[in-house]
Amino acid sequence: MVSRLGSWLDERLGWRQVWDAIFLRKIPKVNWLYTLGSATLFTAINQAVTGILLTIYYVPSPDHAYDSVQYITTEVPAGWLIRGLHHWGASAMVILTILHMLRVIFHGAYKYPREVTWFTGVLLGIVVIAFGFTGYLLPWDQKAYWATIIGTRIAEVTPVVGNWFLRIMRGGEELTAVTLTRFFGAHVWFLPAALLALTLIHLYLVVRIGISAVPRRGE
Ligand code: HEM
């Protein structure tokens, strides 16, 4: 029954060809270090699922942000778990992205013909850091507030465009309600859209070009 439905759909959509290209493609003999990209992908999915659930109760305004996070942690059924998974998942994602990048560097996997894969990876790395930075402000507690004051001040020392950069991030000279809504907007709309688009291109290239083999001595 299921296989007949599969064949019926395949005749119309050609999905088996796509499935074979992704899951039955030939790969060289690799090792555990090659799972770091997939592990990063797994954390990205965890962040998306738990993040969507958090937005059901989170309120991005200075009057309610802190209380809504407390409410999620103490009152909402399994809220502590969802928040914990998102909180620790964020650190895991940053660490895994860095480890995946180091694997690519040490194996020289950024070289021809994978330059564009590398480039989309660099953009993904920036997006992951931006996720961490914008998400850190959302609980709107003392730690979040002062960390964002420092983070935006660091951006301000950028030559020439520094002050402009700070004002774009804060939505003015000071850190206010505008900053919180701005960071929230970036965290739940702009960055997820960028992550999705870049990840699709990144993975398309991984499938299209094929994974690089472990370099041999002298290569
Ligand atoms: C959200 C972040 C990222 C995700 C989800 C992701 C996902 C993946 C996956 C699943 C693979 C194939 C398996 C593997 O080689 O581990 C891969 C390969 C690759 N990634 Fe990433 N990646 C991310 C970030 C990065 C970053 C930051 C870089 C470098 C700056 C990068 C550069 C590459 C390159 C060059 C390859 C091809 C490796 C090869 O053919 O041996 N990626 N990525």
PDB file of C-alpha atoms and ligand atoms in Angstrom:
ATOM      1  CA  MET A   1       0.000   0.000   0.000  1.00  0.00           C
ATOM      2  CA  VAL A   2       2.715   2.484   1.100  1.00  0.00           C
ATOM      3  CA  SER A   3       5.016   1.444  -1.748  1.00  0.00           C
ATOM      4  CA  ARG A   4       2.166   1.812  -4.270  1.00  0.00           C
ATOM      5  CA  LEU A   5       1.438   5.295  -2.942  1.00  0.00           C
ATOM      6  CA  GLY A   6       5.188   6.019  -3.166  1.00  0.00           C
ATOM      7  CA  SER A   7       5.263   4.885  -6.815  1.00  0.00           C
ATOM      8  CA  TRP A   8       2.116   6.871  -7.600  1.00  0.00           C
ATOM      9  CA  LEU A   9       3.719  10.020  -6.179  1.00  0.00           C
ATOM     10  CA  ASP A  10       7.089   9.247  -7.822  1.00  0.00           C
ATOM     11  CA  GLU A  11       5.452   9.073 -11.255  1.00  0.00           C
ATOM     12  CA  ARG A  12       4.104  12.575 -10.705  1.00  0.00           C
ATOM     13  CA  LEU A  13       6.836  14.239  -8.581  1.00  0.00           C
ATOM     14  CA  GLY A  14      10.009  12.252  -9.351  1.00  0.00           C
ATOM     15  CA  TRP A  15      10.887  12.270  -5.651  1.00  0.00           C
ATOM     16  CA  ARG A  16      12.867   8.970  -5.783  1.00  0.00           C
ATOM     17  CA  GLN A  17      15.538  10.621  -7.938  1.00  0.00           C
ATOM     18  CA  VAL A  18      15.920  13.401  -5.352  1.00  0.00           C
ATOM     19  CA  TRP A  19      15.981  10.848  -2.497  1.00  0.00           C
ATOM     20  CA  ASP A  20      18.688   8.770  -4.253  1.00  0.00           C
ATOM     21  CA  ALA A  21      20.765  11.895  -5.003  1.00  0.00           C
ATOM     22  CA  ILE A  22      20.706  12.881  -1.318  1.00  0.00           C
ATOM     23  CA  PHE A  23      20.775   9.597   0.607  1.00  0.00           C
ATOM     24  CA  LEU A  24      22.274   7.028  -1.787  1.00  0.00           C
ATOM     25  CA  ARG A  25      25.054   9.174  -3.209  1.00  0.00           C
ATOM     26  CA  LYS A  26      28.562   7.760  -3.181  1.00  0.00           C
ATOM     27  CA  ILE A  27      30.865   9.135  -0.483  1.00  0.00           C
ATOM     28  CA  PRO A  28      34.583   8.547   0.139  1.00  0.00           C
ATOM     29  CA  LYS A  29      35.785   6.725   3.254  1.00  0.00           C
ATOM     30  CA  VAL A  30      35.367   9.355   5.958  1.00  0.00           C
ATOM     31  CA  ASN A  31      35.561   9.531   9.758  1.00  0.00           C
ATOM     32  CA  TRP A  32      33.566  10.909  12.682  1.00  0.00           C
ATOM     33  CA  LEU A  33      34.810  14.457  12.076  1.00  0.00           C
ATOM     34  CA  TYR A  34      32.608  14.510   8.990  1.00  0.00           C
ATOM     35  CA  THR A  35      29.484  14.292  11.159  1.00  0.00           C
ATOM     36  CA  LEU A  36      30.076  17.772  12.621  1.00  0.00           C
ATOM     37  CA  GLY A  37      28.148  19.518   9.821  1.00  0.00           C
ATOM     38  CA  SER A  38      25.142  17.231  10.350  1.00  0.00           C
ATOM     39  CA  ALA A  39      25.410  17.723  14.121  1.00  0.00           C
ATOM     40  CA  THR A  40      25.287  21.502  13.525  1.00  0.00           C
ATOM     41  CA  LEU A  41      22.244  20.979  11.310  1.00  0.00           C
ATOM     42  CA  PHE A  42      20.591  18.967  14.089  1.00  0.00           C
ATOM     43  CA  THR A  43      21.134  21.804  16.603  1.00  0.00           C
ATOM     44  CA  ALA A  44      19.719  24.286  14.051  1.00  0.00           C
ATOM     45  CA  ILE A  45      16.526  22.190  13.813  1.00  0.00           C
ATOM     46  CA  ASN A  46      16.369  21.983  17.629  1.00  0.00           C
ATOM     47  CA  GLN A  47      16.692  25.787  17.836  1.00  0.00           C
ATOM     48  CA  ALA A  48      13.928  26.301  15.266  1.00  0.00           C
ATOM     49  CA  VAL A  49      11.451  23.926  16.948  1.00  0.00           C
ATOM     50  CA  THR A  50      12.061  25.105  20.536  1.00  0.00           C
ATOM     51  CA  GLY A  51      12.289  28.764  19.409  1.00  0.00           C
ATOM     52  CA  ILE A  52       8.881  28.593  17.713  1.00  0.00           C
ATOM     53  CA  LEU A  53       7.416  27.074  20.904  1.00  0.00           C
ATOM     54  CA  LEU A  54       8.977  29.831  23.047  1.00  0.00           C
ATOM     55  CA  THR A  55       7.307  32.570  20.972  1.00  0.00           C
ATOM     56  CA  ILE A  56       3.891  31.265  22.103  1.00  0.00           C
ATOM     57  CA  TYR A  57       4.498  32.803  25.563  1.00  0.00           C
ATOM     58  CA  TYR A  58       7.407  35.220  25.121  1.00  0.00           C
ATOM     59  CA  VAL A  59       6.452  38.943  24.953  1.00  0.00           C
ATOM     60  CA  PRO A  60       9.085  41.264  23.372  1.00  0.00           C
ATOM     61  CA  SER A  61       8.418  44.394  25.414  1.00  0.00           C
ATOM     62  CA  PRO A  62      10.452  45.817  28.343  1.00  0.00           C
ATOM     63  CA  ASP A  63       7.390  45.587  30.626  1.00  0.00           C
ATOM     64  CA  HIS A  64       6.719  41.921  29.995  1.00  0.00           C
ATOM     65  CA  ALA A  65       9.819  40.230  28.533  1.00  0.00           C
ATOM     66  CA  TYR A  66      11.422  39.306  31.875  1.00  0.00           C
ATOM     67  CA  ASP A  67       8.134  38.127  33.434  1.00  0.00           C
ATOM     68  CA  SER A  68       7.157  36.140  30.362  1.00  0.00           C
ATOM     69  CA  VAL A  69      10.478  34.272  30.493  1.00  0.00           C
ATOM     70  CA  GLN A  70       9.971  33.566  34.222  1.00  0.00           C
ATOM     71  CA  TYR A  71       6.460  32.373  33.445  1.00  0.00           C
ATOM     72  CA  ILE A  72       7.758  30.016  30.746  1.00  0.00           C
ATOM     73  CA  THR A  73      10.358  28.586  33.145  1.00  0.00           C
ATOM     74  CA  THR A  74       8.108  28.117  36.194  1.00  0.00           C
ATOM     75  CA  GLU A  75       4.468  27.838  35.037  1.00  0.00           C
ATOM     76  CA  VAL A  76       4.195  26.588  31.460  1.00  0.00           C
ATOM     77  CA  PRO A  77       4.106  22.749  31.268  1.00  0.00           C
ATOM     78  CA  ALA A  78       7.586  21.594  30.118  1.00  0.00           C
ATOM     79  CA  GLY A  79       8.454  25.278  29.615  1.00  0.00           C
ATOM     80  CA  TRP A  80      11.695  24.808  31.589  1.00  0.00           C
ATOM     81  CA  LEU A  81      12.610  21.968  29.220  1.00  0.00           C
ATOM     82  CA  ILE A  82      11.838  23.893  26.028  1.00  0.00           C
ATOM     83  CA  ARG A  83      13.736  26.943  27.308  1.00  0.00           C
ATOM     84  CA  GLY A  84      16.633  24.772  28.528  1.00  0.00           C
ATOM     85  CA  LEU A  85      16.899  23.023  25.173  1.00  0.00           C
ATOM     86  CA  HIS A  86      16.935  26.397  23.389  1.00  0.00           C
ATOM     87  CA  HIS A  87      19.429  27.934  25.847  1.00  0.00           C
ATOM     88  CA  TRP A  88      21.946  25.057  25.825  1.00  0.00           C
ATOM     89  CA  GLY A  89      21.228  24.293  22.172  1.00  0.00           C
ATOM     90  CA  ALA A  90      22.433  27.804  21.312  1.00  0.00           C
ATOM     91  CA  SER A  91      25.842  27.152  22.921  1.00  0.00           C
ATOM     92  CA  ALA A  92      26.017  23.702  21.310  1.00  0.00           C
ATOM     93  CA  MET A  93      25.305  25.223  17.895  1.00  0.00           C
ATOM     94  CA  VAL A  94      28.064  27.831  18.224  1.00  0.00           C
ATOM     95  CA  ILE A  95      30.606  25.229  19.409  1.00  0.00           C
ATOM     96  CA  LEU A  96      29.657  22.700  16.703  1.00  0.00           C
ATOM     97  CA  THR A  97      29.776  25.365  13.966  1.00  0.00           C
ATOM     98  CA  ILE A  98      33.320  26.292  15.058  1.00  0.00           C
ATOM     99  CA  LEU A  99      34.399  22.618  15.230  1.00  0.00           C
ATOM    100  CA  HIS A 100      32.864  21.944  11.786  1.00  0.00           C
ATOM    101  CA  MET A 101      34.723  24.954  10.387  1.00  0.00           C
ATOM    102  CA  LEU A 102      38.000  23.774  11.953  1.00  0.00           C
ATOM    103  CA  ARG A 103      37.495  20.334  10.363  1.00  0.00           C
ATOM    104  CA  VAL A 104      37.029  22.005   6.984  1.00  0.00           C
ATOM    105  CA  ILE A 105      40.181  24.117   7.502  1.00  0.00           C
ATOM    106  CA  PHE A 106      42.399  21.233   8.673  1.00  0.00           C
ATOM    107  CA  HIS A 107      41.252  18.999   5.807  1.00  0.00           C
ATOM    108  CA  GLY A 108      41.665  21.823   3.279  1.00  0.00           C
ATOM    109  CA  ALA A 109      38.046  21.158   2.236  1.00  0.00           C
ATOM    110  CA  TYR A 110      37.592  24.856   1.358  1.00  0.00           C
ATOM    111  CA  LYS A 111      39.776  24.488  -1.774  1.00  0.00           C
ATOM    112  CA  TYR A 112      38.604  24.055  -5.385  1.00  0.00           C
ATOM    113  CA  PRO A 113      35.811  23.211  -6.178  1.00  0.00           C
ATOM    114  CA  ARG A 114      34.290  24.027  -2.746  1.00  0.00           C
ATOM    115  CA  GLU A 115      35.015  27.778  -2.509  1.00  0.00           C
ATOM    116  CA  VAL A 116      31.317  28.709  -2.710  1.00  0.00           C
ATOM    117  CA  THR A 117      30.433  26.082  -0.078  1.00  0.00           C
ATOM    118  CA  TRP A 118      33.071  27.712   2.128  1.00  0.00           C
ATOM    119  CA  PHE A 119      31.723  31.189   1.397  1.00  0.00           C
ATOM    120  CA  THR A 120      28.144  30.218   2.300  1.00  0.00           C
ATOM    121  CA  GLY A 121      29.661  28.598   5.412  1.00  0.00           C
ATOM    122  CA  VAL A 122      31.329  31.887   6.415  1.00  0.00           C
ATOM    123  CA  LEU A 123      27.962  33.655   6.058  1.00  0.00           C
ATOM    124  CA  LEU A 124      26.324  30.870   8.097  1.00  0.00           C
ATOM    125  CA  GLY A 125      28.945  31.388  10.815  1.00  0.00           C
ATOM    126  CA  ILE A 126      28.090  35.117  10.950  1.00  0.00           C
ATOM    127  CA  VAL A 127      24.361  34.274  11.145  1.00  0.00           C
ATOM    128  CA  VAL A 128      24.995  31.827  14.026  1.00  0.00           C
ATOM    129  CA  ILE A 129      26.909  34.502  15.988  1.00  0.00           C
ATOM    130  CA  ALA A 130      24.170  37.062  15.275  1.00  0.00           C
ATOM    131  CA  PHE A 131      21.580  34.576  16.584  1.00  0.00           C
ATOM    132  CA  GLY A 132      23.523  34.286  19.842  1.00  0.00           C
ATOM    133  CA  PHE A 133      23.979  38.047  20.181  1.00  0.00           C
ATOM    134  CA  THR A 134      20.339  38.969  19.499  1.00  0.00           C
ATOM    135  CA  GLY A 135      18.952  36.074  21.572  1.00  0.00           C
ATOM    136  CA  TYR A 136      21.038  37.048  24.613  1.00  0.00           C
ATOM    137  CA  LEU A 137      19.084  40.297  25.075  1.00  0.00           C
ATOM    138  CA  LEU A 138      15.618  38.721  24.928  1.00  0.00           C
ATOM    139  CA  PRO A 139      15.292  37.610  28.634  1.00  0.00           C
ATOM    140  CA  TRP A 140      15.709  41.340  29.434  1.00  0.00           C
ATOM    141  CA  ASP A 141      17.510  40.768  32.755  1.00  0.00           C
ATOM    142  CA  GLN A 142      20.576  42.607  34.068  1.00  0.00           C
ATOM    143  CA  LYS A 143      22.994  40.202  32.375  1.00  0.00           C
ATOM    144  CA  ALA A 144      21.217  40.578  29.033  1.00  0.00           C
ATOM    145  CA  TYR A 145      21.037  44.369  29.292  1.00  0.00           C
ATOM    146  CA  TRP A 146      24.677  44.968  30.184  1.00  0.00           C
ATOM    147  CA  ALA A 147      26.025  42.346  27.775  1.00  0.00           C
ATOM    148  CA  THR A 148      24.196  44.126  24.955  1.00  0.00           C
ATOM    149  CA  ILE A 149      25.487  47.530  26.109  1.00  0.00           C
ATOM    150  CA  ILE A 150      29.016  46.089  25.865  1.00  0.00           C
ATOM    151  CA  GLY A 151      28.383  44.232  22.596  1.00  0.00           C
ATOM    152  CA  THR A 152      27.015  47.304  20.850  1.00  0.00           C
ATOM    153  CA  ARG A 153      29.885  49.446  22.254  1.00  0.00           C
ATOM    154  CA  ILE A 154      32.360  46.980  20.765  1.00  0.00           C
ATOM    155  CA  ALA A 155      30.626  47.442  17.405  1.00  0.00           C
ATOM    156  CA  GLU A 156      30.946  51.229  17.884  1.00  0.00           C
ATOM    157  CA  VAL A 157      34.742  51.122  17.740  1.00  0.00           C
ATOM    158  CA  THR A 158      34.583  49.916  14.109  1.00  0.00           C
ATOM    159  CA  PRO A 159      36.442  52.586  12.072  1.00  0.00           C
ATOM    160  CA  VAL A 160      34.272  55.136  10.191  1.00  0.00           C
ATOM    161  CA  VAL A 161      30.904  53.294  10.367  1.00  0.00           C
ATOM    162  CA  GLY A 162      31.056  52.432  14.096  1.00  0.00           C
ATOM    163  CA  ASN A 163      28.561  54.971  15.448  1.00  0.00           C
ATOM    164  CA  TRP A 164      26.164  54.336  12.577  1.00  0.00           C
ATOM    165  CA  PHE A 165      26.413  50.615  13.323  1.00  0.00           C
ATOM    166  CA  LEU A 166      25.631  51.195  17.019  1.00  0.00           C
ATOM    167  CA  ARG A 167      22.586  53.315  16.186  1.00  0.00           C
ATOM    168  CA  ILE A 168      21.287  50.731  13.704  1.00  0.00           C
ATOM    169  CA  MET A 169      21.606  48.025  16.383  1.00  0.00           C
ATOM    170  CA  ARG A 170      20.137  50.013  19.269  1.00  0.00           C
ATOM    171  CA  GLY A 171      17.571  51.899  17.201  1.00  0.00           C
ATOM    172  CA  GLY A 172      18.987  55.180  18.584  1.00  0.00           C
ATOM    173  CA  GLU A 173      21.819  56.239  20.903  1.00  0.00           C
ATOM    174  CA  GLU A 174      20.446  54.386  23.961  1.00  0.00           C
ATOM    175  CA  LEU A 175      19.398  50.807  24.611  1.00  0.00           C
ATOM    176  CA  THR A 176      15.599  50.997  24.817  1.00  0.00           C
ATOM    177  CA  ALA A 177      12.345  49.209  23.958  1.00  0.00           C
ATOM    178  CA  VAL A 178      13.221  49.830  20.300  1.00  0.00           C
ATOM    179  CA  THR A 179      16.400  47.764  20.743  1.00  0.00           C
ATOM    180  CA  LEU A 180      14.428  44.878  22.219  1.00  0.00           C
ATOM    181  CA  THR A 181      11.865  44.770  19.378  1.00  0.00           C
ATOM    182  CA  ARG A 182      14.663  45.168  16.845  1.00  0.00           C
ATOM    183  CA  PHE A 183      16.652  42.280  18.315  1.00  0.00           C
ATOM    184  CA  PHE A 184      13.492  40.182  18.560  1.00  0.00           C
ATOM    185  CA  GLY A 185      12.604  40.887  14.915  1.00  0.00           C
ATOM    186  CA  ALA A 186      16.115  39.939  13.802  1.00  0.00           C
ATOM    187  CA  HIS A 187      16.134  36.840  16.004  1.00  0.00           C
ATOM    188  CA  VAL A 188      12.796  35.363  14.880  1.00  0.00           C
ATOM    189  CA  TRP A 189      12.405  36.645  11.284  1.00  0.00           C
ATOM    190  CA  PHE A 190      15.478  37.991   9.542  1.00  0.00           C
ATOM    191  CA  LEU A 191      18.102  35.549  10.860  1.00  0.00           C
ATOM    192  CA  PRO A 192      15.954  32.376  10.510  1.00  0.00           C
ATOM    193  CA  ALA A 193      15.180  33.344   6.889  1.00  0.00           C
ATOM    194  CA  ALA A 194      18.892  33.898   6.220  1.00  0.00           C
ATOM    195  CA  LEU A 195      19.814  30.628   7.988  1.00  0.00           C
ATOM    196  CA  LEU A 196      17.273  28.646   5.975  1.00  0.00           C
ATOM    197  CA  ALA A 197      18.306  30.121   2.617  1.00  0.00           C
ATOM    198  CA  LEU A 198      22.042  29.742   3.276  1.00  0.00           C
ATOM    199  CA  THR A 199      21.695  26.215   4.689  1.00  0.00           C
ATOM    200  CA  LEU A 200      19.750  25.094   1.603  1.00  0.00           C
ATOM    201  CA  ILE A 201      22.442  26.488  -0.718  1.00  0.00           C
ATOM    202  CA  HIS A 202      25.203  25.011   1.508  1.00  0.00           C
ATOM    203  CA  LEU A 203      23.640  21.531   1.503  1.00  0.00           C
ATOM    204  CA  TYR A 204      22.777  21.680  -2.195  1.00  0.00           C
ATOM    205  CA  LEU A 205      26.472  22.306  -2.897  1.00  0.00           C
ATOM    206  CA  VAL A 206      27.559  19.504  -0.538  1.00  0.00           C
ATOM    207  CA  VAL A 207      25.299  17.076  -2.450  1.00  0.00           C
ATOM    208  CA  ARG A 208      26.146  18.453  -5.901  1.00  0.00           C
ATOM    209  CA  ILE A 209      29.950  18.549  -5.517  1.00  0.00           C
ATOM    210  CA  GLY A 210      30.218  15.563  -3.165  1.00  0.00           C
ATOM    211  CA  ILE A 211      32.100  15.386   0.081  1.00  0.00           C
ATOM    212  CA  SER A 212      35.911  15.754   0.025  1.00  0.00           C
ATOM    213  CA  ALA A 213      38.040  12.728   0.922  1.00  0.00           C
ATOM    214  CA  VAL A 214      40.361  12.703   3.961  1.00  0.00           C
ATOM    215  CA  PRO A 215      43.601  14.253   2.645  1.00  0.00           C
ATOM    216  CA  ARG A 216      46.559  11.890   2.473  1.00  0.00           C
ATOM    217  CA  ARG A 217      50.036  12.684   3.715  1.00  0.00           C
ATOM    218  CA  GLY A 218      51.837  15.022   1.280  1.00  0.00           C
ATOM    219  CA  GLU A 219      48.607  16.189  -0.458  1.00  0.00           C
TER     220      GLU A 219
HETATM  221  C1  HEM B   1      24.632  26.517  10.466  1.00  0.00           C
HETATM  222  C2  HEM B   1      25.865  26.200  10.166  1.00  0.00           C
HETATM  223  C3  HEM B   1      26.293  25.057   9.244  1.00  0.00           C
HETATM  224  C4  HEM B   1      25.622  23.909   8.873  1.00  0.00           C
HETATM  225  C5  HEM B   1      24.223  23.464   9.311  1.00  0.00           C
HETATM  226  C6  HEM B   1      26.509  23.177   7.991  1.00  0.00           C
HETATM  227  C7  HEM B   1      26.217  21.925   7.432  1.00  0.00           C
HETATM  228  C8  HEM B   1      27.115  21.176   6.674  1.00  0.00           C
HETATM  229  C9  HEM B   1      26.955  19.767   6.341  1.00  0.00           C
HETATM  230  C10 HEM B   1      25.791  18.859   6.778  1.00  0.00           C
HETATM  231  C11 HEM B   1      28.026  19.410   5.580  1.00  0.00           C
HETATM  232  C12 HEM B   1      28.361  18.008   5.029  1.00  0.00           C
HETATM  233  C13 HEM B   1      29.018  17.137   6.122  1.00  0.00           C
HETATM  234  C14 HEM B   1      30.327  17.674   6.703  1.00  0.00           C
HETATM  235  O1  HEM B   1      31.285  17.967   5.966  1.00  0.00           O
HETATM  236  O2  HEM B   1      30.379  17.823   7.945  1.00  0.00           O
HETATM  237  C15 HEM B   1      28.852  20.601   5.379  1.00  0.00           C
HETATM  238  C16 HEM B   1      30.002  20.681   4.612  1.00  0.00           C
HETATM  239  C17 HEM B   1      30.803  21.805   4.455  1.00  0.00           C
HETATM  240  N1  HEM B   1      30.714  22.971   5.198  1.00  0.00           N
HETATM  241 FE1  HEM B   1      29.204  23.417   6.497  1.00  0.00          FE
HETATM  242  N2  HEM B   1      27.668  23.896   7.808  1.00  0.00           N
HETATM  243  C18 HEM B   1      27.594  25.045   8.570  1.00  0.00           C
HETATM  244  C19 HEM B   1      28.573  26.014   8.713  1.00  0.00           C
HETATM  245  C20 HEM B   1      29.769  26.038   8.007  1.00  0.00           C
HETATM  246  C21 HEM B   1      30.832  26.999   8.210  1.00  0.00           C
HETATM  247  C22 HEM B   1      30.825  28.085   9.296  1.00  0.00           C
HETATM  248  C23 HEM B   1      31.795  26.714   7.260  1.00  0.00           C
HETATM  249  C24 HEM B   1      33.112  27.430   7.016  1.00  0.00           C
HETATM  250  C25 HEM B   1      33.303  28.698   7.150  1.00  0.00           C
HETATM  251  C26 HEM B   1      31.342  25.597   6.480  1.00  0.00           C
HETATM  252  C27 HEM B   1      32.001  25.061   5.382  1.00  0.00           C
HETATM  253  C28 HEM B   1      31.725  23.827   4.807  1.00  0.00           C
HETATM  254  C29 HEM B   1      32.471  23.223   3.699  1.00  0.00           C
HETATM  255  C30 HEM B   1      33.655  23.843   2.917  1.00  0.00           C
HETATM  256  C31 HEM B   1      31.891  21.950   3.488  1.00  0.00           C
HETATM  257  C32 HEM B   1      32.334  20.885   2.456  1.00  0.00           C
HETATM  258  C33 HEM B   1      33.225  19.921   3.191  1.00  0.00           C
HETATM  259  C34 HEM B   1      33.715  18.778   2.349  1.00  0.00           C
HETATM  260  O3  HEM B   1      33.300  18.617   1.197  1.00  0.00           O
HETATM  261  O4  HEM B   1      34.566  18.028   2.877  1.00  0.00           O
HETATM  262  N3  HEM B   1      30.125  25.191   6.971  1.00  0.00           N
HETATM  263  N4  HEM B   1      28.282  21.658   6.091  1.00  0.00           N
END
